[in-house]
């Protein structure tokens, strides 16, 4: 059984509909999904026999895998008197509140985000290297993309994929086929997307988000992938 604290799977990477589809696909593979499950402890004497939940239930188990994220170890920075929240606070120059000390990577907190991935660290390193070499450069945050298979189900998301004021949404859904493709547009540009079930074209969409190019001419073809879009634009 998969126990998840909040009311949808992968809440940081998927919108509600994509998460519901993923939960259905996982359930269809024989893995029960229990959402809103706050665990309070393990039950068992010599070995684990179950996971106790806040509502009083005990889910029987003989093996428990815990995946609850990471937290930066910022003790050294804290002890040195640097400003630390979840991570070591840095500005767009990757400078801490002591302007002779910089922080990048998983220990750094920039504009409220602590990234737990390699790519943002590389981007930060690039900016800091430029600055240390006397060139002007600023880090404005990283565009995060998720591209993976969850229990064999393709899942991709990138950018601002939740509908918000000033956005339009293009969706292709085929619930029975376990397919969901959602595109959020802002001012004629692709702001974010979610793909569940079939992630073909993910890098094409990521490129559109990154470039910020006008996609008005291909918006109706977006769900059908790169070849459709490029053929139409040609
Ligand atoms: C199991 C696992 C799988 C992952 N998979 C992916 C993935 O698929 N894709 C992805 O993008 N990211 C992945 N990550 C995350 C990625 O590894 C980290 O985001 C990345 O390594 C962060 O780089 P970093 O240089 O900031 O920190 P780290 O790689 O953690 O390096 C910090 C270094 O500082 C050293 N250190 C700590 N304290 C001190 C001290 N007081 N003095 C001296 N040295 C010290 C540590 O020993 C360590 O070598 C994964 C992480 C884990 C744990």
Tab-separated table of C-alpha atoms and ligand atoms in Angstrom:
chain	number	residue	atom	x	y	z
A	1	UNK	CA	0.000	0.000	0.000
A	2	UNK	CA	1.120	3.523	-0.769
A	3	UNK	CA	0.434	5.973	2.067
A	4	UNK	CA	0.550	9.658	1.184
A	5	UNK	CA	0.150	12.559	3.590
A	6	UNK	CA	-1.801	15.013	1.436
A	7	UNK	CA	-4.920	14.586	-0.659
A	8	UNK	CA	-3.178	13.899	-3.979
A	9	UNK	CA	-0.068	12.134	-5.204
A	10	UNK	CA	2.995	14.158	-6.225
A	11	UNK	CA	1.292	17.402	-5.220
A	12	UNK	CA	4.347	19.460	-6.145
A	13	UNK	CA	4.678	17.913	-9.606
A	14	UNK	CA	1.073	17.250	-10.671
A	15	UNK	CA	-2.235	19.073	-10.764
A	16	UNK	CA	-5.292	17.439	-9.191
A	17	UNK	CA	-6.510	15.699	-12.360
A	18	UNK	CA	-3.098	14.351	-13.319
A	19	UNK	CA	-2.574	13.107	-9.769
A	20	UNK	CA	-5.974	11.368	-9.739
A	21	UNK	CA	-5.169	9.628	-13.023
A	22	UNK	CA	-1.811	8.494	-11.665
A	23	UNK	CA	-3.483	7.134	-8.512
A	24	UNK	CA	-5.939	5.185	-10.696
A	25	UNK	CA	-3.112	3.758	-12.797
A	26	UNK	CA	-1.149	2.703	-9.704
A	27	UNK	CA	-4.256	1.137	-8.166
A	28	UNK	CA	-4.892	-0.759	-11.424
A	29	UNK	CA	-1.386	-2.234	-11.029
A	30	UNK	CA	-2.425	-3.737	-7.712
A	31	UNK	CA	-0.970	-1.104	-5.361
A	32	UNK	CA	-3.612	0.368	-3.056
A	33	UNK	CA	-3.279	4.125	-2.585
A	34	UNK	CA	-4.340	5.827	0.626
A	35	UNK	CA	-4.331	9.628	0.552
A	36	UNK	CA	-4.537	11.998	3.511
A	37	UNK	CA	-2.730	9.377	5.576
A	38	UNK	CA	-0.727	10.976	8.388
A	39	UNK	CA	1.507	8.321	9.923
A	40	UNK	CA	2.305	8.533	13.618
A	41	UNK	CA	4.649	5.589	14.066
A	42	UNK	CA	5.610	2.022	13.383
A	43	UNK	CA	4.006	-0.876	15.175
A	44	UNK	CA	5.918	-4.060	16.043
A	45	UNK	CA	8.320	-5.441	18.590
A	46	UNK	CA	11.250	-7.297	17.014
A	47	UNK	CA	10.324	-6.206	13.514
A	48	UNK	CA	7.885	-3.843	11.894
A	49	UNK	CA	4.340	-5.161	11.730
A	50	UNK	CA	2.449	-2.092	10.683
A	51	UNK	CA	2.242	1.668	10.279
A	52	UNK	CA	0.004	3.548	12.705
A	53	UNK	CA	-2.026	6.410	11.293
A	54	UNK	CA	-3.371	9.500	13.018
A	55	UNK	CA	-6.967	8.285	12.615
A	56	UNK	CA	-6.157	5.241	14.761
A	57	UNK	CA	-5.849	2.660	11.970
A	58	UNK	CA	-2.829	0.411	11.705
A	59	UNK	CA	-1.855	-0.601	8.177
A	60	UNK	CA	-0.229	-4.052	8.328
A	61	UNK	CA	3.285	-4.189	6.838
A	62	UNK	CA	6.388	-6.356	6.976
A	63	UNK	CA	8.490	-3.856	5.023
A	64	UNK	CA	8.217	-0.059	5.120
A	65	UNK	CA	9.981	2.274	2.681
A	66	UNK	CA	10.009	5.886	3.840
A	67	UNK	CA	10.357	8.665	1.250
A	68	UNK	CA	9.771	12.023	2.893
A	69	UNK	CA	12.226	14.351	1.185
A	70	UNK	CA	15.424	16.019	2.310
A	71	UNK	CA	16.338	18.941	4.522
A	72	UNK	CA	19.618	20.863	4.092
A	73	UNK	CA	22.158	20.450	6.859
A	74	UNK	CA	22.811	24.136	7.483
A	75	UNK	CA	24.253	23.768	10.984
A	76	UNK	CA	27.679	25.071	9.974
A	77	UNK	CA	26.184	28.227	8.415
A	78	UNK	CA	23.871	28.708	11.377
A	79	UNK	CA	26.773	28.348	13.825
A	80	UNK	CA	28.736	30.896	11.781
A	81	UNK	CA	25.897	33.372	12.276
A	82	UNK	CA	24.631	33.420	8.672
A	83	UNK	CA	20.945	33.980	7.987
A	84	UNK	CA	19.350	30.550	7.577
A	85	UNK	CA	15.740	29.636	7.021
A	86	UNK	CA	15.161	26.180	5.527
A	87	UNK	CA	18.494	26.619	3.762
A	88	UNK	CA	21.241	29.257	3.792
A	89	UNK	CA	19.577	32.428	2.500
A	90	UNK	CA	21.115	33.827	-0.692
A	91	UNK	CA	20.244	36.685	-3.025
A	92	UNK	CA	20.332	36.694	-6.853
A	93	UNK	CA	24.109	36.905	-6.649
A	94	UNK	CA	24.185	33.701	-4.547
A	95	UNK	CA	25.604	35.810	-1.718
A	96	UNK	CA	24.648	35.105	1.875
A	97	UNK	CA	24.026	37.944	4.308
A	98	UNK	CA	27.810	38.064	4.719
A	99	UNK	CA	28.975	39.399	1.356
A	100	UNK	CA	32.221	37.427	1.482
A	101	UNK	CA	30.361	34.100	1.747
A	102	UNK	CA	28.360	32.436	-1.040
A	103	UNK	CA	26.139	29.375	-1.055
A	104	UNK	CA	24.956	27.221	-3.936
A	105	UNK	CA	23.328	23.831	-4.339
A	106	UNK	CA	21.121	21.936	-2.019
A	107	UNK	CA	22.090	23.928	1.092
A	108	UNK	CA	21.035	27.284	-0.427
A	109	UNK	CA	17.596	28.887	-0.202
A	110	UNK	CA	16.877	31.361	-3.002
A	111	UNK	CA	13.614	33.318	-3.233
A	112	UNK	CA	11.967	30.809	-0.902
A	113	UNK	CA	13.071	27.726	-2.857
A	114	UNK	CA	15.458	24.999	-1.766
A	115	UNK	CA	16.150	22.828	-4.800
A	116	UNK	CA	16.883	19.157	-4.267
A	117	UNK	CA	18.138	18.557	-7.807
A	118	UNK	CA	21.402	18.737	-9.688
A	119	UNK	CA	20.388	21.079	-12.507
A	120	UNK	CA	19.597	24.150	-10.365
A	121	UNK	CA	22.938	23.618	-8.604
A	122	UNK	CA	24.705	23.669	-11.981
A	123	UNK	CA	22.873	26.857	-12.968
A	124	UNK	CA	23.802	28.477	-9.683
A	125	UNK	CA	27.421	27.366	-10.088
A	126	UNK	CA	27.537	28.927	-13.554
A	127	UNK	CA	26.273	32.277	-12.247
A	128	UNK	CA	28.559	32.289	-9.242
A	129	UNK	CA	31.600	31.369	-11.360
A	130	UNK	CA	30.838	34.341	-13.634
A	131	UNK	CA	30.520	36.672	-10.668
A	132	UNK	CA	33.734	35.423	-9.068
A	133	UNK	CA	35.429	36.034	-12.420
A	134	UNK	CA	34.292	39.651	-12.233
A	135	UNK	CA	31.481	39.398	-14.780
A	136	UNK	CA	27.929	40.448	-14.081
A	137	UNK	CA	25.421	37.638	-13.749
A	138	UNK	CA	22.293	37.000	-11.730
A	139	UNK	CA	20.459	33.824	-10.778
A	140	UNK	CA	16.709	34.280	-11.043
A	141	UNK	CA	15.605	30.789	-10.037
A	142	UNK	CA	15.368	27.531	-11.979
A	143	UNK	CA	12.578	26.174	-14.105
A	144	UNK	CA	11.887	22.766	-12.656
A	145	UNK	CA	10.861	19.835	-14.783
A	146	UNK	CA	9.911	16.353	-13.647
A	147	UNK	CA	10.259	13.520	-16.135
A	148	UNK	CA	9.940	10.015	-14.768
A	149	UNK	CA	8.067	6.758	-14.705
A	150	UNK	CA	5.984	6.062	-11.635
A	151	UNK	CA	5.242	2.347	-11.453
A	152	UNK	CA	5.574	2.266	-15.245
A	153	UNK	CA	3.336	5.294	-15.806
A	154	UNK	CA	5.012	8.170	-17.654
A	155	UNK	CA	4.773	11.482	-15.782
A	156	UNK	CA	6.132	14.833	-16.924
A	157	UNK	CA	5.505	18.332	-15.649
A	158	UNK	CA	7.219	21.664	-16.009
A	159	UNK	CA	6.670	25.322	-15.326
A	160	UNK	CA	3.511	26.937	-13.979
A	161	UNK	CA	0.991	24.192	-14.691
A	162	UNK	CA	-1.842	25.299	-12.404
A	163	UNK	CA	-4.496	27.472	-14.053
A	164	UNK	CA	-4.466	30.990	-12.634
A	165	UNK	CA	-5.874	34.392	-13.459
A	166	UNK	CA	-4.749	35.448	-16.922
A	167	UNK	CA	-4.055	31.895	-18.110
A	168	UNK	CA	-5.815	29.674	-20.630
A	169	UNK	CA	-5.782	25.904	-20.549
A	170	UNK	CA	-5.659	23.402	-23.418
A	171	UNK	CA	-6.380	19.813	-22.334
A	172	UNK	CA	-6.447	16.454	-24.070
A	173	UNK	CA	-7.863	13.734	-21.853
A	174	UNK	CA	-8.623	10.081	-22.523
A	175	UNK	CA	-9.460	8.724	-19.111
A	176	UNK	CA	-9.965	5.129	-20.220
A	177	UNK	CA	-6.582	5.099	-21.920
A	178	UNK	CA	-5.005	6.723	-18.857
A	179	UNK	CA	-3.927	9.720	-20.920
A	180	UNK	CA	-3.830	13.344	-19.797
A	181	UNK	CA	-2.065	16.265	-21.462
A	182	UNK	CA	-2.580	19.738	-20.070
A	183	UNK	CA	-1.039	22.973	-21.314
A	184	UNK	CA	-1.282	26.280	-19.509
A	185	UNK	CA	-0.835	29.353	-21.699
A	186	UNK	CA	-0.155	32.893	-20.601
A	187	UNK	CA	-0.202	35.740	-23.115
A	188	UNK	CA	0.205	33.347	-26.057
A	189	UNK	CA	3.161	31.569	-24.498
A	190	UNK	CA	3.437	28.142	-22.909
A	191	UNK	CA	3.763	28.668	-19.163
A	192	UNK	CA	3.567	25.060	-18.011
A	193	UNK	CA	2.400	21.575	-18.835
A	194	UNK	CA	1.503	18.221	-17.323
A	195	UNK	CA	1.670	14.916	-19.202
A	196	UNK	CA	0.461	11.662	-17.653
A	197	UNK	CA	0.394	8.287	-19.413
A	198	UNK	CA	2.336	9.400	-22.484
A	199	UNK	CA	5.236	11.804	-22.086
A	200	UNK	CA	6.188	12.006	-25.758
A	201	UNK	CA	7.218	15.516	-26.706
A	202	UNK	CA	8.215	16.419	-23.138
A	203	UNK	CA	11.504	18.018	-24.181
A	204	UNK	CA	9.788	19.896	-27.003
A	205	UNK	CA	7.321	21.379	-24.513
A	206	UNK	CA	10.111	22.150	-22.059
A	207	UNK	CA	11.912	24.014	-24.856
A	208	UNK	CA	8.779	26.049	-25.584
A	209	UNK	CA	8.423	26.980	-21.918
A	210	UNK	CA	12.109	27.895	-21.627
A	211	UNK	CA	12.188	29.980	-24.812
A	212	UNK	CA	8.998	31.870	-23.993
A	213	UNK	CA	8.199	31.992	-27.699
A	214	UNK	CA	4.761	32.880	-29.035
A	215	UNK	CA	2.853	29.658	-29.673
A	216	UNK	CA	-0.499	31.133	-30.727
A	217	UNK	CA	-0.180	29.562	-34.198
A	218	UNK	CA	0.141	26.013	-32.835
A	219	UNK	CA	-2.026	26.084	-29.712
A	220	UNK	CA	-4.688	23.749	-31.114
A	221	UNK	CA	-2.016	21.217	-32.104
A	222	UNK	CA	-0.071	21.369	-28.868
A	223	UNK	CA	-1.425	18.143	-27.329
A	224	UNK	CA	-0.450	16.132	-30.406
A	225	UNK	CA	3.276	16.682	-30.101
A	226	UNK	CA	6.209	18.215	-31.869
A	227	UNK	CA	5.702	16.794	-35.378
A	228	UNK	CA	2.129	18.019	-35.569
A	229	UNK	CA	3.116	21.443	-34.330
A	230	UNK	CA	6.134	21.861	-36.576
A	231	UNK	CA	4.220	20.609	-39.641
A	232	UNK	CA	1.491	23.175	-38.988
A	233	UNK	CA	3.970	25.982	-38.382
A	234	UNK	CA	5.929	25.159	-41.595
B	1	LIG	C1	19.375	8.838	-3.487
B	1	LIG	C2	19.400	10.155	-4.200
B	1	LIG	C3	19.037	10.210	-5.536
B	1	LIG	C4	19.045	11.431	-6.217
B	1	LIG	N1	18.687	11.450	-7.525
B	1	LIG	C5	18.727	12.607	-8.200
B	1	LIG	C6	18.391	12.645	-9.588
B	1	LIG	O1	18.043	11.638	-10.201
B	1	LIG	N2	18.423	13.844	-10.229
B	1	LIG	C7	18.787	14.982	-9.588
B	1	LIG	O2	18.816	16.044	-10.226
B	1	LIG	N3	19.117	14.979	-8.263
B	1	LIG	C8	19.109	13.821	-7.553
B	1	LIG	N4	19.431	13.810	-6.219
B	1	LIG	C9	19.770	15.071	-5.557
B	1	LIG	C10	21.208	15.484	-5.835
B	1	LIG	O3	22.086	14.429	-5.488
B	1	LIG	C11	21.529	16.728	-5.002
B	1	LIG	O4	20.595	17.753	-5.302
B	1	LIG	C12	22.927	17.253	-5.313
B	1	LIG	O5	23.882	16.255	-5.026
B	1	LIG	C13	23.221	18.498	-4.475
B	1	LIG	O6	24.547	18.886	-4.719
B	1	LIG	P1	25.327	19.737	-3.652
B	1	LIG	O7	26.713	19.905	-4.205
B	1	LIG	O8	24.545	20.948	-3.303
B	1	LIG	O9	25.349	18.860	-2.316
B	1	LIG	P2	26.009	17.440	-2.054
B	1	LIG	O10	26.108	16.636	-3.307
B	1	LIG	O11	25.268	16.864	-0.897
B	1	LIG	O12	27.486	17.811	-1.611
B	1	LIG	C14	27.753	18.435	-0.366
B	1	LIG	C15	29.154	18.001	0.070
B	1	LIG	O13	29.516	18.762	1.208
B	1	LIG	C16	30.133	17.906	2.127
B	1	LIG	N5	29.988	18.518	3.466
B	1	LIG	C17	28.879	18.590	4.234
B	1	LIG	N6	29.144	19.215	5.382
B	1	LIG	C18	30.454	19.555	5.338
B	1	LIG	C19	31.338	20.220	6.239
B	1	LIG	N7	30.921	20.678	7.426
B	1	LIG	N8	32.612	20.382	5.843
B	1	LIG	C20	33.048	19.944	4.651
B	1	LIG	N9	32.264	19.310	3.773
B	1	LIG	C21	30.989	19.109	4.104
B	1	LIG	C22	29.413	16.587	1.993
B	1	LIG	O14	30.199	15.523	2.469
B	1	LIG	C23	29.209	16.533	0.476
B	1	LIG	O15	30.299	15.946	-0.185
B	1	LIG	C24	19.427	12.604	-5.531
B	1	LIG	C25	19.795	12.537	-4.185
B	1	LIG	C26	19.785	11.336	-3.517
B	1	LIG	C27	20.196	11.301	-2.073
